[in-house]
Short mmCIF file of C-alpha atoms and ligand atoms in Angstrom, two decimals:
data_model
loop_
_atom_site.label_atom_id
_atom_site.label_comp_id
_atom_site.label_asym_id
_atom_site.label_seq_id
_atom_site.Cartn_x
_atom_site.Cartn_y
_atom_site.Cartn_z
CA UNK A 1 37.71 31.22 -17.78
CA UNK A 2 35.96 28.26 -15.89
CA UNK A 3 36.55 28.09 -12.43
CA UNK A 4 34.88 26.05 -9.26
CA UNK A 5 34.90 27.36 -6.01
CA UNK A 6 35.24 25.11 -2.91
CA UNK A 7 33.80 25.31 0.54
CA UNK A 8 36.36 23.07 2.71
CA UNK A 9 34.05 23.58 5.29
CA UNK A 10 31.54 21.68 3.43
CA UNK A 11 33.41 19.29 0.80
CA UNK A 12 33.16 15.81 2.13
CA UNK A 13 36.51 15.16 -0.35
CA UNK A 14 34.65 12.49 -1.64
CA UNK A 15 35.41 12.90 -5.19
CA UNK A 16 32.10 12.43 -7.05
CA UNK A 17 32.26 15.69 -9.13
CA UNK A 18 35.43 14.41 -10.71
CA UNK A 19 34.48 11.08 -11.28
CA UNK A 20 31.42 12.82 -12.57
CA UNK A 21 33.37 15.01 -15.00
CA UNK A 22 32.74 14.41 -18.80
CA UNK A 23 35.53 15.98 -19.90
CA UNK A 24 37.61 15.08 -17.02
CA UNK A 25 38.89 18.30 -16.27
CA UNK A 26 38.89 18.11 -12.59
CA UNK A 27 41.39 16.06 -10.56
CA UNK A 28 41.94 15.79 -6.63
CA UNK A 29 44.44 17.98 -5.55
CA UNK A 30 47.18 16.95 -3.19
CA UNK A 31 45.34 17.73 0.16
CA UNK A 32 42.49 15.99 -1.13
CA UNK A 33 39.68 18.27 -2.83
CA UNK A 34 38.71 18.77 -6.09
CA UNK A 35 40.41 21.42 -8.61
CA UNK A 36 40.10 22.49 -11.90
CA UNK A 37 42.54 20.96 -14.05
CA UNK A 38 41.68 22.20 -17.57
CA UNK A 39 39.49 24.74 -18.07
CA UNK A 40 39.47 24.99 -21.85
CA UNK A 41 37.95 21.49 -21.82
CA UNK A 42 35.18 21.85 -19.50
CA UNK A 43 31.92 22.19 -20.96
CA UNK A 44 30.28 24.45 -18.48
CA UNK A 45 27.36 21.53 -17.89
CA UNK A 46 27.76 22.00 -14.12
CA UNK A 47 27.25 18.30 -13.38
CA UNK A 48 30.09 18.91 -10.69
CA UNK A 49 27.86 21.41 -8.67
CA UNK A 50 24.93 19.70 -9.52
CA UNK A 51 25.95 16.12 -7.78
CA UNK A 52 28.12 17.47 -4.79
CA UNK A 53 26.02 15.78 -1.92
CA UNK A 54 26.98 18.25 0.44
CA UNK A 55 27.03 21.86 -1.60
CA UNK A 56 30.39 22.67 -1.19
CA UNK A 57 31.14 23.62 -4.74
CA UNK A 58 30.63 27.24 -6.84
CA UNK A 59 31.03 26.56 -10.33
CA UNK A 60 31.89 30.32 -12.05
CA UNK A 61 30.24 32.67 -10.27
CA UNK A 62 26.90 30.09 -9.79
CA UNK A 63 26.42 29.11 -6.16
CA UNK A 64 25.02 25.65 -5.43
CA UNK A 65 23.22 27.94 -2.68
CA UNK A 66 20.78 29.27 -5.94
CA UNK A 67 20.15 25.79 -7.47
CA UNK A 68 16.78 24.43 -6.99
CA UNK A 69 15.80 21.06 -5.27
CA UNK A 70 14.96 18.43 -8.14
CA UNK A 71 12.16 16.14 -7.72
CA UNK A 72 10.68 13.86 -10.07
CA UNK A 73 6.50 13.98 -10.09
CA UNK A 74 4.63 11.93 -12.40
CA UNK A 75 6.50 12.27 -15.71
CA UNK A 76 4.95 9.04 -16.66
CA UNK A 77 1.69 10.30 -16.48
CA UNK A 78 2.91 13.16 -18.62
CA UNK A 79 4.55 11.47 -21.34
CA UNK A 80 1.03 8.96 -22.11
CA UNK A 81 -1.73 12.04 -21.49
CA UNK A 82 0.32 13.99 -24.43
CA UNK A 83 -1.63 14.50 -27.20
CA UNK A 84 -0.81 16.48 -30.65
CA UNK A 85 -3.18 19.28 -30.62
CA UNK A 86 -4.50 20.20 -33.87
CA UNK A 87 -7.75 22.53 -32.40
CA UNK A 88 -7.06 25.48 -30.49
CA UNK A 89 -8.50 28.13 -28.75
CA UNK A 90 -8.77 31.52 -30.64
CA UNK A 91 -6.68 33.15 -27.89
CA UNK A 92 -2.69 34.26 -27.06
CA UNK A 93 -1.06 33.44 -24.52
CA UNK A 94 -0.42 36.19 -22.12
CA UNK A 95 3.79 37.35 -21.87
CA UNK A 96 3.86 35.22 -18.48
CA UNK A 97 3.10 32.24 -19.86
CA UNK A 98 5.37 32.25 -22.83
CA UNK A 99 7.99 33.29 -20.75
CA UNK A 100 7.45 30.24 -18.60
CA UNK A 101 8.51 28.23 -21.43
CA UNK A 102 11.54 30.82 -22.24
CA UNK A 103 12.53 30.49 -18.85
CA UNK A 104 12.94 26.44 -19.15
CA UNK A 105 14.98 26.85 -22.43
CA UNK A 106 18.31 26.57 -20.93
CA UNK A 107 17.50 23.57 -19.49
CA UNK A 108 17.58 22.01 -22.65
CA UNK A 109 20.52 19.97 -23.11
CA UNK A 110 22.97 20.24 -26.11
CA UNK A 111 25.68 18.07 -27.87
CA UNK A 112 29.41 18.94 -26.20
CA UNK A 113 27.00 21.80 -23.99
CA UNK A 114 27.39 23.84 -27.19
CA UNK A 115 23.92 25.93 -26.19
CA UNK A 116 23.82 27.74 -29.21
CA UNK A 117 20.52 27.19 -30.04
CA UNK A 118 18.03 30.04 -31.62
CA UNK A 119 14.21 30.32 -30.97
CA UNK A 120 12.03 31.52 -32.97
CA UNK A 121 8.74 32.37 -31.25
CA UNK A 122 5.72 33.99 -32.94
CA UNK A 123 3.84 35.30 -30.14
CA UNK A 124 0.90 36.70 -32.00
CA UNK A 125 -1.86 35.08 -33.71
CA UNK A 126 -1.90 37.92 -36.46
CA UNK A 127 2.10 36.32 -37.24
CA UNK A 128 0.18 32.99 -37.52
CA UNK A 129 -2.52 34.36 -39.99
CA UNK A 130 -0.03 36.42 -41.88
CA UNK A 131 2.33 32.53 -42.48
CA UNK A 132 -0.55 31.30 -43.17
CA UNK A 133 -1.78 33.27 -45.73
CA UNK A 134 1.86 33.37 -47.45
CA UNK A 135 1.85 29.62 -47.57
CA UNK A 136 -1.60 29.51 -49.17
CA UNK A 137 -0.65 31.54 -51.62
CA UNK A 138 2.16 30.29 -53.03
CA UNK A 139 0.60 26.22 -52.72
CA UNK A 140 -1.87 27.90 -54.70
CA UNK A 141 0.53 28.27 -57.48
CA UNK A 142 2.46 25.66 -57.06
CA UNK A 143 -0.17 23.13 -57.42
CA UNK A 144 -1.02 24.60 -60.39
CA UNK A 145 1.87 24.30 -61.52
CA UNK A 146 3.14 21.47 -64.50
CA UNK A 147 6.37 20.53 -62.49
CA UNK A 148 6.47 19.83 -58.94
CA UNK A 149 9.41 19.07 -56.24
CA UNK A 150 9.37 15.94 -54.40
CA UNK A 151 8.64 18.15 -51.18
CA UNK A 152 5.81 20.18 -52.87
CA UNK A 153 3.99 16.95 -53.72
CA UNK A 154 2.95 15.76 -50.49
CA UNK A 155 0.80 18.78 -50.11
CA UNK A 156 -0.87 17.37 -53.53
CA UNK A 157 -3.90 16.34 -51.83
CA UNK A 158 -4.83 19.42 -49.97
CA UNK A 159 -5.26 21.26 -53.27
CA UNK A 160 -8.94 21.88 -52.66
CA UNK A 161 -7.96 22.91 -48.92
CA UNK A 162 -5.45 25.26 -49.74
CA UNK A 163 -8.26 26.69 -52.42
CA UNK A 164 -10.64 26.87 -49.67
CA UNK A 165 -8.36 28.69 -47.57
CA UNK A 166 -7.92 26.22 -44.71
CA UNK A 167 -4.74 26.24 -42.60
CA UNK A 168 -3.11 22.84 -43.13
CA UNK A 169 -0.12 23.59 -42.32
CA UNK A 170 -0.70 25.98 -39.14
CA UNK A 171 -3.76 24.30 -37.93
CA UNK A 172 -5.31 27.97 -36.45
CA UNK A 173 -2.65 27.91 -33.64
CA UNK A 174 -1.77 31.13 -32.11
CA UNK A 175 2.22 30.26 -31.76
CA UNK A 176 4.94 28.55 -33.08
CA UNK A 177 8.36 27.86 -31.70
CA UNK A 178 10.85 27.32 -34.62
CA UNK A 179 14.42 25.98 -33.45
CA UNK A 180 17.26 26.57 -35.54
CA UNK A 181 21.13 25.26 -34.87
CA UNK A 182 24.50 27.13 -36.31
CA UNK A 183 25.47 24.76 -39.05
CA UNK A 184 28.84 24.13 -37.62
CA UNK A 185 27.04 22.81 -34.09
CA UNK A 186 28.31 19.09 -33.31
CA UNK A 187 24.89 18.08 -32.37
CA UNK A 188 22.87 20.73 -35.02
CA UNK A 189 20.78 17.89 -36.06
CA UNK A 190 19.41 16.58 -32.96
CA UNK A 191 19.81 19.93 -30.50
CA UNK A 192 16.45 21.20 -32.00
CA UNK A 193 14.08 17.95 -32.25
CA UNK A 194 15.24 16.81 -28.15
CA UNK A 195 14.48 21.02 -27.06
CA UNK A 196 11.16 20.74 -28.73
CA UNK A 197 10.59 17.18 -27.15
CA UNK A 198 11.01 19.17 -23.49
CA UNK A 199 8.94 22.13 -24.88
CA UNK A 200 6.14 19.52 -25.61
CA UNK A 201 6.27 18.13 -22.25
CA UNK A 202 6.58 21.17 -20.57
CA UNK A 203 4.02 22.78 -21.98
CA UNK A 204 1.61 19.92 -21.60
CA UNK A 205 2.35 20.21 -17.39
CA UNK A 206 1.12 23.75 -18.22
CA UNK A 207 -2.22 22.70 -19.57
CA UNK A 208 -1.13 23.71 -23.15
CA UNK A 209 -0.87 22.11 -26.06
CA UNK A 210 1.35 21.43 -28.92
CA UNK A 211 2.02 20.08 -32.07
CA UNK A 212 5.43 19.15 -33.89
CA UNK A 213 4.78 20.48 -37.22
CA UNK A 214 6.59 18.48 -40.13
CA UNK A 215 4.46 20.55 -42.57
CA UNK A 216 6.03 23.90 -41.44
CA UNK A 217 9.31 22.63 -41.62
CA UNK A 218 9.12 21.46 -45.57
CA UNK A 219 7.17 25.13 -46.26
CA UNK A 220 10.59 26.90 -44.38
CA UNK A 221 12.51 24.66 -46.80
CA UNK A 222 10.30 25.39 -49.92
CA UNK A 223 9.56 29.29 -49.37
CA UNK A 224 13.34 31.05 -47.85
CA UNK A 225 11.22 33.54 -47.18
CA UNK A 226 9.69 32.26 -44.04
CA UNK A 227 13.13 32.39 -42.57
CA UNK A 228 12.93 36.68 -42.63
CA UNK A 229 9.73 36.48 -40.81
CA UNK A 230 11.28 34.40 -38.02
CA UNK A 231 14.43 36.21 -37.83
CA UNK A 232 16.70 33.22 -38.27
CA UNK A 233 19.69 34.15 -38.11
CA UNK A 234 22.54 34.13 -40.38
CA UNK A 235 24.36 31.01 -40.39
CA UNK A 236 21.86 28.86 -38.36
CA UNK A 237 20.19 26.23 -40.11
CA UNK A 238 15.48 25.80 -39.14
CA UNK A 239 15.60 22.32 -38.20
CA UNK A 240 12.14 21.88 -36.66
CA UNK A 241 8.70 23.41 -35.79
CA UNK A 242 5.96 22.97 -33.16
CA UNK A 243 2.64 24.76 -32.69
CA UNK A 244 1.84 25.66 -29.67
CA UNK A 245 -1.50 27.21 -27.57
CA UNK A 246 -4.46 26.79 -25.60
CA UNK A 247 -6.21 23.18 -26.47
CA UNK A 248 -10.16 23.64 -27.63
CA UNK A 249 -10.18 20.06 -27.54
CA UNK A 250 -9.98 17.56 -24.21
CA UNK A 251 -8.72 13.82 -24.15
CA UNK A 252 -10.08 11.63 -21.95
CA UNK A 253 -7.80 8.80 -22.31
CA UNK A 254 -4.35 7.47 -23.24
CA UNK A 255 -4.25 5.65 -26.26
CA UNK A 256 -3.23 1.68 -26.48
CA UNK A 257 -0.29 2.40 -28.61
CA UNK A 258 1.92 -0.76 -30.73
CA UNK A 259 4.76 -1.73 -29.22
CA UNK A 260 8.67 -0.58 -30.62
CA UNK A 261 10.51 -3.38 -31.76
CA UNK A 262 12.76 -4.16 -28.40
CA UNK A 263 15.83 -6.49 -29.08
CA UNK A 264 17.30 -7.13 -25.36
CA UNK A 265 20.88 -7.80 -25.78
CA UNK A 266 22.48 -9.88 -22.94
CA UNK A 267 25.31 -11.99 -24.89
CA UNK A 268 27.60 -11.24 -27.83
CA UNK A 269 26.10 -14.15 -30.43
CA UNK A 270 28.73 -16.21 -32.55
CA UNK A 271 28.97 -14.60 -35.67
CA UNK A 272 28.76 -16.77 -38.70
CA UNK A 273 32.43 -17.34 -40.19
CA UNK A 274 32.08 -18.17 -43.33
CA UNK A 275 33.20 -16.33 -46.14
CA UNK A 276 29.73 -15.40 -47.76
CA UNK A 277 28.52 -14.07 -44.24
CA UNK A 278 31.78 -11.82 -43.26
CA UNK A 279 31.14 -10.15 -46.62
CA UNK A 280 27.22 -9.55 -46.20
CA UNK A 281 28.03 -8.52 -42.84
CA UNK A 282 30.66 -5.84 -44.31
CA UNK A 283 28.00 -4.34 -47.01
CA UNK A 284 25.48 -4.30 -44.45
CA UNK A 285 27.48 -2.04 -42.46
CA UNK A 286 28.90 0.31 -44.82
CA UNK A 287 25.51 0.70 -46.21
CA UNK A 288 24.36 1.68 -42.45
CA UNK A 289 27.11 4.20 -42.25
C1 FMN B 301 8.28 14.62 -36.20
C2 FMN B 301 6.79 14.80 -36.24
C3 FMN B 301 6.21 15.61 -37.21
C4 FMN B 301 4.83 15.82 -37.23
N1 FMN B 301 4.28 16.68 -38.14
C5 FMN B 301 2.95 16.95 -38.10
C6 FMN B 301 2.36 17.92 -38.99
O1 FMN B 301 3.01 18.55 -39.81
N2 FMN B 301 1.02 18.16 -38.87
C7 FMN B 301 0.24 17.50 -37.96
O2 FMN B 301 -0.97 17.77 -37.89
N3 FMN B 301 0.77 16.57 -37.11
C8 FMN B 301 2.10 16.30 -37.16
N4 FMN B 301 2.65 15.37 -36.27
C9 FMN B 301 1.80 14.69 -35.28
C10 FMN B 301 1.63 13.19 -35.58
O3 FMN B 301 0.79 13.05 -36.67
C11 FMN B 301 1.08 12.56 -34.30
O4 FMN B 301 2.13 12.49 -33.36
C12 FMN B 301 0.49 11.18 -34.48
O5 FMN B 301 -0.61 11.25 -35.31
C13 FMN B 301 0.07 10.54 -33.14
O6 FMN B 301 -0.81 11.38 -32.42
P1 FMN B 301 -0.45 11.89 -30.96
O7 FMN B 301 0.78 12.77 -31.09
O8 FMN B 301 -1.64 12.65 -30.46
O9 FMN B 301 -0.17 10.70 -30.11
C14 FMN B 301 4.02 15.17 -36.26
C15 FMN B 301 4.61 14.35 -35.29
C16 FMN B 301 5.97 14.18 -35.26
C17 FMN B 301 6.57 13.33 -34.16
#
């Protein structure tokens, strides 16, 4: 099922791809080069092809021969010139450009390597209008309405909006990439929010912009219906949303953002022994877990 190839010619025998091996799955064999020793617990992540210095190992039927150089340019750059774009240009992008993105995608990586991640694209503004429209509609009624769900009242104060037509949720983009995870995925969580993370990023290197969108993910948990028009399929779970186009707007500048709260750990401190502290120390803990 999961097999690496070696190239004695080439292996240097010097053991990094098992030492590099997760699921340590690989072992040296007696003559000294790397074998597969499991294959039902290898998680296909290729890390062993990926770090051999000299190329010597296939992994499948993927030769090290088709793997492109890595390089790291200015990702710093990147990360501080992002911006979430809330004004776009009233135009798609073209089929090439959307399948530059889809061609990153399994990139992306996912808890135990499940990859079993679905994308929902809409790839045409008239998709956009048509959510939007639906969304409109039924915040319409709903804020009309005498009883109202927790979720339905943070749109409270866009009643007048929504009567005016505006998009609030969809903010006029031309696309949105919805990423859903198969309820059963050990990572399902946390797959979708780190892909859209490298979507943002990626796209931004592209010149286009995006924005997570925490308002279309509460309207794909108020109206099931949304899930039909993206063709989510049956037993994945929507976990989050990002717009996604050409930006109308330009930023000059990075921001001077507050600093996270850092704690640098260097020690293990004495804990405090007595009695009182042990059992604050135990409720704080179950009430984190
Ligand atoms: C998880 C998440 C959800 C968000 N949801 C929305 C949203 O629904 N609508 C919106 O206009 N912006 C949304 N944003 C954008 C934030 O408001 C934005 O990141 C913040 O204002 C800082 O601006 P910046 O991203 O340009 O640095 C979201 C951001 C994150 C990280």
């Amino acid at each position: 099922m999961n097999t690496i190839t070696i190239d004695k010619d080439k292996c240097a025998q010097c053991g990094l791809c098992v030492n590099d091996c997760v699921s340590m799955c690989m072992g040296m064999n007696k003559d000294g080069y790397p074998y597969m020793k499991d294959e039902q617990m290898c998680l296909k992540c290729q890390h062993c092809m990926m770090i051999c210095p000299t190329g010597a190992l296939s992994f499948n039927d993927k030769s090290p021969d088709n793997s492109e150089k890595v390089s790291a340019k200015d990702l710093l750059s990147l990360i501080k010139s992002r911006r979430s774009i809330r004004q776009y240009k009233d135009e798609e992008l073209t089929e090439e450009e959307l399948q530059t993105i889809k061609d990153m995608l399994p990139f992306i990586p996912t808890g135990c390597n499940s990859h079993k991640m679905h994308f929902s694209f809409v790839e045409k503004k008239a998709v956009m209008v048509e959510l939007k429209n639906k969304v409109n509609n039924r915040f319409r009624k709903l804020l009309n309405s005498k009883i109202l769900s927790p979720l339905a009242k943070k749109f409270e104060l866009y009643k007048d909006a929504f009567d005016r037509d505006e998009d609030i949720v969809f903010r006029n983009a031309p696309h949105m990439i919805v990423v859903s995870s198969p309820i059963s995925a050990p990572c399902a969580p946390q797959d979708p929010v780190i892909a859209l993370s490298y979507i943002e990023l990626y796209a931004r290197s592209l010149g286009l912009g995006t924005c997570w969108c925490g308002y279309a993910e509460i309207c794909i948990k108020l109206f099931p219906e949304l899930c039909e028009i993206l063709e989510i399929p049956k037993g994945y779970t929507p976990v989050y949303a990002m717009l996604l186009g050409k930006p109308a707007v330009k930023y000059m500048r990075a921001p001077q953002p507050e600093p996270y709260a850092i704690t640098e750990i260097k020690d293990i401190l004495p804990k405090d022994s007595c009695i009182w502290c042990k059992t604050k120390r135990l409720i704080t803990n179950f009430l984190r877990g």
